[in-house]
Amino acid sequence: MSVPGSFAVLRVLWLLSVFGTVLPLDGGMLFPRESFSREVKELNGLWDFRADGSPNRNEGFEKAWYKRRLAETGPVIEMPVPASYNDITQDPTLRDFIGWVWYEREVFVPARWISDEGTRVILRVGSAHYYSIVWVNGEKVTEHEGGHLPFEAEISSLIRRDPTKPCRITIAVNNTLTLETLPPGTIQYMNDRTRYPDGFFVQNIYFDFFNYAGIHRPVLLYTTPKVYVDDIIVETNFMDNTGLVRYKVSVQGAATATLKVTLMDKDGHCVASSNTPSGVLKVVDVKLWWPYLMHENPGYLYSMEVHLIAVSETSTYEDVYTLPVGIRTVNVTKTQFLVNNKPFYFHGVNKHEDSDIRGKGLDWALIVKDFNLIKWLGANSFRTSHYPYAEEILQMCDRHGIVVIDECPGVGIKDIRSFGNASLSHHLVVMDELVRRDKNHPSVVMWSVANEPASEMPPAEFYFKTLIKHTKALDHTRPVTYITDSNYARDKGAPFVDVVCVNSYFSWYHDPGHLEVIPIQLNAQFENWYGKYKKPIIQSEYGADALPGLHMDPPMMFTEEYQNALLQSYHDVFDQKRKQYVIGELIWNFADFMTAQAIHRVVGNKKGIFTRQRQPKAAAFILRKRYWRLANETGRLPPWTKYPCSL
Ligand code: GCB
């Protein structure tokens, strides 16, 4: 990411510069795709499941549940994967369970995968919340700390040991949060026996969504040849009509391999090719990747096919991996966010991975519905509040031109002890994993390293300086931010961010019921932050709870009228400031979502403009009108795009 001065000079420098994306982790994490040389076997469906309800939650390890079939060591129930386990049964103890739960599934591996020694078999978990240990046929193959991001293990030799046996996969998942996890939490034991039962403890969290747990994203087996494409990094740019794709392919399994890299357009025509592991491909008459509503052909993707051939004394290995590539640039000035050198205004939403019954489990019907609603709304962007969303969702964003601020799970860093070395080290690793996974998505235009940390605390300065510097070293092509709700004068991390993202809830958490304070306070907020830091600002959250069907005029809090009036007061100020340095507005929230039980939450957070079942509240129509108007007003929409007639 660079601040544009003379773009032509910058592009020449870009061509001469070294690769900007550096990945410190061992191995890539390419999304598993089928190809001529790769097969995928999904393990979604029903798994055997048991929560370890023993007082120390450790019986599973003491009795080595992974060594035998789970059903042989105790009762099991059927549990869908992917899904959170919390809302699946009628058992309140499972809904609120804290500790280890055990999943198991037996699978027959295709005979060829076993007999062909030249094939690698990899077990991949899209995400599991929070700490996971995986065994195959009783042998531990990997463990992983953190939800929201994938992890995998090669299991080829294990499944070859006894080809007659099915492959038994056991995954133990623990949702306990500590001061050093992301997000952080604490376990509190209540030892007063006059008030609490024996062994009573609670998980304290400092964030506002239900701590759903379980295997949240697909589990699958996939193959690669023994010599394989392990990772691909692309960085894109353009000069006049020529697109530039700098790429780097990492190969594993052989010291040398022959590569053929072919970039194809949507019709499958080759537009550029090369046979070196790294280089710059030039695309004549480039079709740039544009955001939705900024161009008549948003989300244009080329396909980069990497074809590898490696010859050893005994065999020839061939691997093919195809990566979607969008060619675009992102730059930030003091007052603007530029996509392909054109000012981009974020008119979007904040979301959650959240729905009835499945909790945070990936659900295609829900994903497609949400995209239809986003496009109906005229929204061009969202923030992955407050953790990385499924790769499948980012792929949809790439295809539809929905711009993403990609947030890591650094939410609720409120306790000073969560600014220590152990927390920071873990946070750095999570950023490594996040950038490794999402670096090639054109839709991802900015990294957010945290949401509303206690950034006024003294250790926050070192913490965010280190974290942001690290993230920029990982990827210099994108700006980095974190989301603040702290006081502009005391915020310790703001000097290091590229874009200031501010959350505020005037006339809701502050001055509740007083809509008249919004123009004054919001104006002051913007002037203060801009005055001090001279960086563009996104209103990264604002909103009000509304119970659908609750009405009152003049408006009162929690009614649909109040939500409408509050949004409109914010919009008036946005309309003044977006002509200056405000570069975006993201409503809190796209849809109602579940939270922990609390006196200020009536079965969850109701700040959605859609209900949890994705039905519109009145505010959805206010926002829809605004977003389409904004898209039209910027003047970048060609005549084919009109307001939808109903507006
Ligand atoms: C915030 C948080 C978000 C909450 C929201 C609210 O500032 O970032 O996680 O849900 O406020 O509604 O309180």
PDB file of C-alpha atoms in Angstrom, residues 496-623:
ATOM      1  CA  PHE A 496       0.153   3.778  13.470  1.00  0.00           C
ATOM      2  CA  VAL A 497      -3.035   3.098  11.489  1.00  0.00           C
ATOM      3  CA  ASP A 498      -3.543   4.101   7.848  1.00  0.00           C
ATOM      4  CA  VAL A 499      -7.257   4.774   8.208  1.00  0.00           C
ATOM      5  CA  VAL A 500      -9.029   5.814  11.406  1.00  0.00           C
ATOM      6  CA  CYS A 501     -12.063   3.607  12.063  1.00  0.00           C
ATOM      7  CA  VAL A 502     -14.359   4.885  14.804  1.00  0.00           C
ATOM      8  CA  ASN A 503     -17.343   3.273  16.483  1.00  0.00           C
ATOM      9  CA  SER A 504     -19.818   5.505  18.276  1.00  0.00           C
ATOM     10  CA  TYR A 505     -23.293   5.129  19.711  1.00  0.00           C
ATOM     11  CA  PHE A 506     -24.494   8.678  20.389  1.00  0.00           C
ATOM     12  CA  SER A 507     -28.038   8.885  21.721  1.00  0.00           C
ATOM     13  CA  TRP A 508     -27.876   5.171  22.483  1.00  0.00           C
ATOM     14  CA  TYR A 509     -25.237   4.194  25.024  1.00  0.00           C
ATOM     15  CA  HIS A 510     -24.541   7.901  25.596  1.00  0.00           C
ATOM     16  CA  ASP A 511     -27.413  10.335  26.119  1.00  0.00           C
ATOM     17  CA  PRO A 512     -29.992   7.608  25.510  1.00  0.00           C
ATOM     18  CA  GLY A 513     -33.161   8.961  23.947  1.00  0.00           C
ATOM     19  CA  HIS A 514     -31.615  12.300  22.959  1.00  0.00           C
ATOM     20  CA  LEU A 515     -31.416  12.256  19.204  1.00  0.00           C
ATOM     21  CA  GLU A 516     -30.727  15.980  19.208  1.00  0.00           C
ATOM     22  CA  VAL A 517     -27.136  15.418  20.416  1.00  0.00           C
ATOM     23  CA  ILE A 518     -26.101  13.491  17.310  1.00  0.00           C
ATOM     24  CA  PRO A 519     -25.288  16.396  14.967  1.00  0.00           C
ATOM     25  CA  ILE A 520     -23.111  18.088  17.587  1.00  0.00           C
ATOM     26  CA  GLN A 521     -21.344  15.024  18.922  1.00  0.00           C
ATOM     27  CA  LEU A 522     -20.772  13.293  15.604  1.00  0.00           C
ATOM     28  CA  ASN A 523     -19.440  16.451  14.051  1.00  0.00           C
ATOM     29  CA  ALA A 524     -17.064  16.938  16.981  1.00  0.00           C
ATOM     30  CA  GLN A 525     -15.963  13.310  16.745  1.00  0.00           C
ATOM     31  CA  PHE A 526     -14.939  13.704  13.109  1.00  0.00           C
ATOM     32  CA  GLU A 527     -13.279  17.076  13.548  1.00  0.00           C
ATOM     33  CA  ASN A 528     -11.288  15.864  16.557  1.00  0.00           C
ATOM     34  CA  TRP A 529      -9.985  12.699  14.946  1.00  0.00           C
ATOM     35  CA  TYR A 530      -9.206  14.332  11.648  1.00  0.00           C
ATOM     36  CA  GLY A 531      -7.726  17.401  13.300  1.00  0.00           C
ATOM     37  CA  LYS A 532      -5.298  15.310  15.301  1.00  0.00           C
ATOM     38  CA  TYR A 533      -4.309  12.549  12.867  1.00  0.00           C
ATOM     39  CA  LYS A 534      -5.053  13.892   9.358  1.00  0.00           C
ATOM     40  CA  LYS A 535      -6.117  10.475   8.193  1.00  0.00           C
ATOM     41  CA  PRO A 536      -9.306   9.477   6.409  1.00  0.00           C
ATOM     42  CA  ILE A 537     -12.059   8.219   8.695  1.00  0.00           C
ATOM     43  CA  ILE A 538     -14.582   5.424   8.447  1.00  0.00           C
ATOM     44  CA  GLN A 539     -17.583   5.377  10.768  1.00  0.00           C
ATOM     45  CA  SER A 540     -17.048   1.699  11.405  1.00  0.00           C
ATOM     46  CA  GLU A 541     -20.122   1.230  13.649  1.00  0.00           C
ATOM     47  CA  TYR A 542     -23.241   3.184  14.543  1.00  0.00           C
ATOM     48  CA  GLY A 543     -26.771   2.013  15.173  1.00  0.00           C
ATOM     49  CA  ALA A 544     -29.642   1.385  17.555  1.00  0.00           C
ATOM     50  CA  ASP A 545     -31.552  -1.665  18.725  1.00  0.00           C
ATOM     51  CA  ALA A 546     -35.052  -2.036  17.293  1.00  0.00           C
ATOM     52  CA  LEU A 547     -37.570  -4.747  18.025  1.00  0.00           C
ATOM     53  CA  PRO A 548     -39.360  -5.477  14.767  1.00  0.00           C
ATOM     54  CA  GLY A 549     -42.990  -4.436  15.032  1.00  0.00           C
ATOM     55  CA  LEU A 550     -42.461  -2.122  17.992  1.00  0.00           C
ATOM     56  CA  HIS A 551     -43.696   1.354  17.085  1.00  0.00           C
ATOM     57  CA  MET A 552     -43.864   4.705  18.795  1.00  0.00           C
ATOM     58  CA  ASP A 553     -44.138   8.198  17.422  1.00  0.00           C
ATOM     59  CA  PRO A 554     -42.524  10.461  18.529  1.00  0.00           C
ATOM     60  CA  PRO A 555     -39.801   7.815  18.478  1.00  0.00           C
ATOM     61  CA  MET A 556     -38.645   5.993  21.593  1.00  0.00           C
ATOM     62  CA  MET A 557     -35.677   3.742  22.020  1.00  0.00           C
ATOM     63  CA  PHE A 558     -36.087   0.176  20.752  1.00  0.00           C
ATOM     64  CA  THR A 559     -38.811   1.116  18.266  1.00  0.00           C
ATOM     65  CA  GLU A 560     -38.349   0.956  14.517  1.00  0.00           C
ATOM     66  CA  GLU A 561     -39.006   4.707  14.387  1.00  0.00           C
ATOM     67  CA  TYR A 562     -36.124   5.441  16.762  1.00  0.00           C
ATOM     68  CA  GLN A 563     -33.732   3.281  14.775  1.00  0.00           C
ATOM     69  CA  ASN A 564     -34.765   5.157  11.616  1.00  0.00           C
ATOM     70  CA  ALA A 565     -34.451   8.585  13.174  1.00  0.00           C
ATOM     71  CA  LEU A 566     -31.057   7.796  14.672  1.00  0.00           C
ATOM     72  CA  LEU A 567     -29.682   6.532  11.370  1.00  0.00           C
ATOM     73  CA  GLN A 568     -30.974   9.569   9.526  1.00  0.00           C
ATOM     74  CA  SER A 569     -29.344  11.971  11.972  1.00  0.00           C
ATOM     75  CA  TYR A 570     -26.025  10.207  11.453  1.00  0.00           C
ATOM     76  CA  HIS A 571     -26.515  10.313   7.692  1.00  0.00           C
ATOM     77  CA  ASP A 572     -26.952  14.086   7.693  1.00  0.00           C
ATOM     78  CA  VAL A 573     -23.510  14.470   9.254  1.00  0.00           C
ATOM     79  CA  PHE A 574     -21.950  11.832   6.986  1.00  0.00           C
ATOM     80  CA  ASP A 575     -23.231  13.799   4.010  1.00  0.00           C
ATOM     81  CA  GLN A 576     -21.335  16.887   5.128  1.00  0.00           C
ATOM     82  CA  LYS A 577     -18.147  15.083   6.038  1.00  0.00           C
ATOM     83  CA  ARG A 578     -17.899  12.649   3.154  1.00  0.00           C
ATOM     84  CA  LYS A 579     -17.107  15.619   0.947  1.00  0.00           C
ATOM     85  CA  GLN A 580     -14.046  16.164   3.145  1.00  0.00           C
ATOM     86  CA  TYR A 581     -12.336  13.169   4.744  1.00  0.00           C
ATOM     87  CA  VAL A 582     -14.974  10.647   5.820  1.00  0.00           C
ATOM     88  CA  ILE A 583     -14.526   7.698   3.486  1.00  0.00           C
ATOM     89  CA  GLY A 584     -17.180   5.340   4.676  1.00  0.00           C
ATOM     90  CA  GLU A 585     -20.083   4.313   6.855  1.00  0.00           C
ATOM     91  CA  LEU A 586     -20.796   0.791   8.044  1.00  0.00           C
ATOM     92  CA  ILE A 587     -24.075   0.197   9.841  1.00  0.00           C
ATOM     93  CA  TRP A 588     -24.119  -1.853  13.031  1.00  0.00           C
ATOM     94  CA  ASN A 589     -25.504  -4.350  12.169  1.00  0.00           C
ATOM     95  CA  PHE A 590     -26.638  -6.108   9.039  1.00  0.00           C
ATOM     96  CA  ALA A 591     -28.809  -8.529  11.042  1.00  0.00           C
ATOM     97  CA  ASP A 592     -29.813  -9.208  14.637  1.00  0.00           C
ATOM     98  CA  PHE A 593     -27.501 -11.713  16.284  1.00  0.00           C
ATOM     99  CA  MET A 594     -27.193 -13.824  19.398  1.00  0.00           C
ATOM    100  CA  THR A 595     -25.284 -12.635  22.451  1.00  0.00           C
ATOM    101  CA  ALA A 596     -24.650 -13.892  25.949  1.00  0.00           C
ATOM    102  CA  GLN A 597     -27.614 -13.410  28.288  1.00  0.00           C
ATOM    103  CA  ALA A 598     -27.496  -9.956  29.846  1.00  0.00           C
ATOM    104  CA  ILE A 599     -29.896  -7.383  31.226  1.00  0.00           C
ATOM    105  CA  HIS A 600     -29.358  -5.130  28.188  1.00  0.00           C
ATOM    106  CA  ARG A 601     -29.971  -7.887  25.617  1.00  0.00           C
ATOM    107  CA  VAL A 602     -33.422  -9.269  24.838  1.00  0.00           C
ATOM    108  CA  VAL A 603     -32.492 -12.617  23.266  1.00  0.00           C
ATOM    109  CA  GLY A 604     -29.549 -11.090  21.479  1.00  0.00           C
ATOM    110  CA  ASN A 605     -28.472  -7.814  19.950  1.00  0.00           C
ATOM    111  CA  LYS A 606     -31.271  -6.184  17.964  1.00  0.00           C
ATOM    112  CA  LYS A 607     -29.340  -3.536  16.067  1.00  0.00           C
ATOM    113  CA  GLY A 608     -29.865  -5.404  12.827  1.00  0.00           C
ATOM    114  CA  ILE A 609     -31.576  -3.674   9.950  1.00  0.00           C
ATOM    115  CA  PHE A 610     -32.700  -7.212   9.159  1.00  0.00           C
ATOM    116  CA  THR A 611     -33.978  -9.626  11.759  1.00  0.00           C
ATOM    117  CA  ARG A 612     -31.940 -12.711  12.529  1.00  0.00           C
ATOM    118  CA  GLN A 613     -34.214 -14.486  10.034  1.00  0.00           C
ATOM    119  CA  ARG A 614     -33.204 -11.882   7.414  1.00  0.00           C
ATOM    120  CA  GLN A 615     -36.515 -10.029   7.189  1.00  0.00           C
ATOM    121  CA  PRO A 616     -36.237  -6.235   6.775  1.00  0.00           C
ATOM    122  CA  LYS A 617     -37.025  -3.761   9.529  1.00  0.00           C
ATOM    123  CA  ALA A 618     -38.050  -0.258   8.443  1.00  0.00           C
ATOM    124  CA  ALA A 619     -34.406   0.838   8.670  1.00  0.00           C
ATOM    125  CA  ALA A 620     -33.454  -1.510   5.846  1.00  0.00           C
ATOM    126  CA  PHE A 621     -35.528   0.615   3.458  1.00  0.00           C
ATOM    127  CA  ILE A 622     -33.975   3.855   4.730  1.00  0.00           C
ATOM    128  CA  LEU A 623     -30.540   2.450   4.166  1.00  0.00           C
TER     129      LEU A 623
END
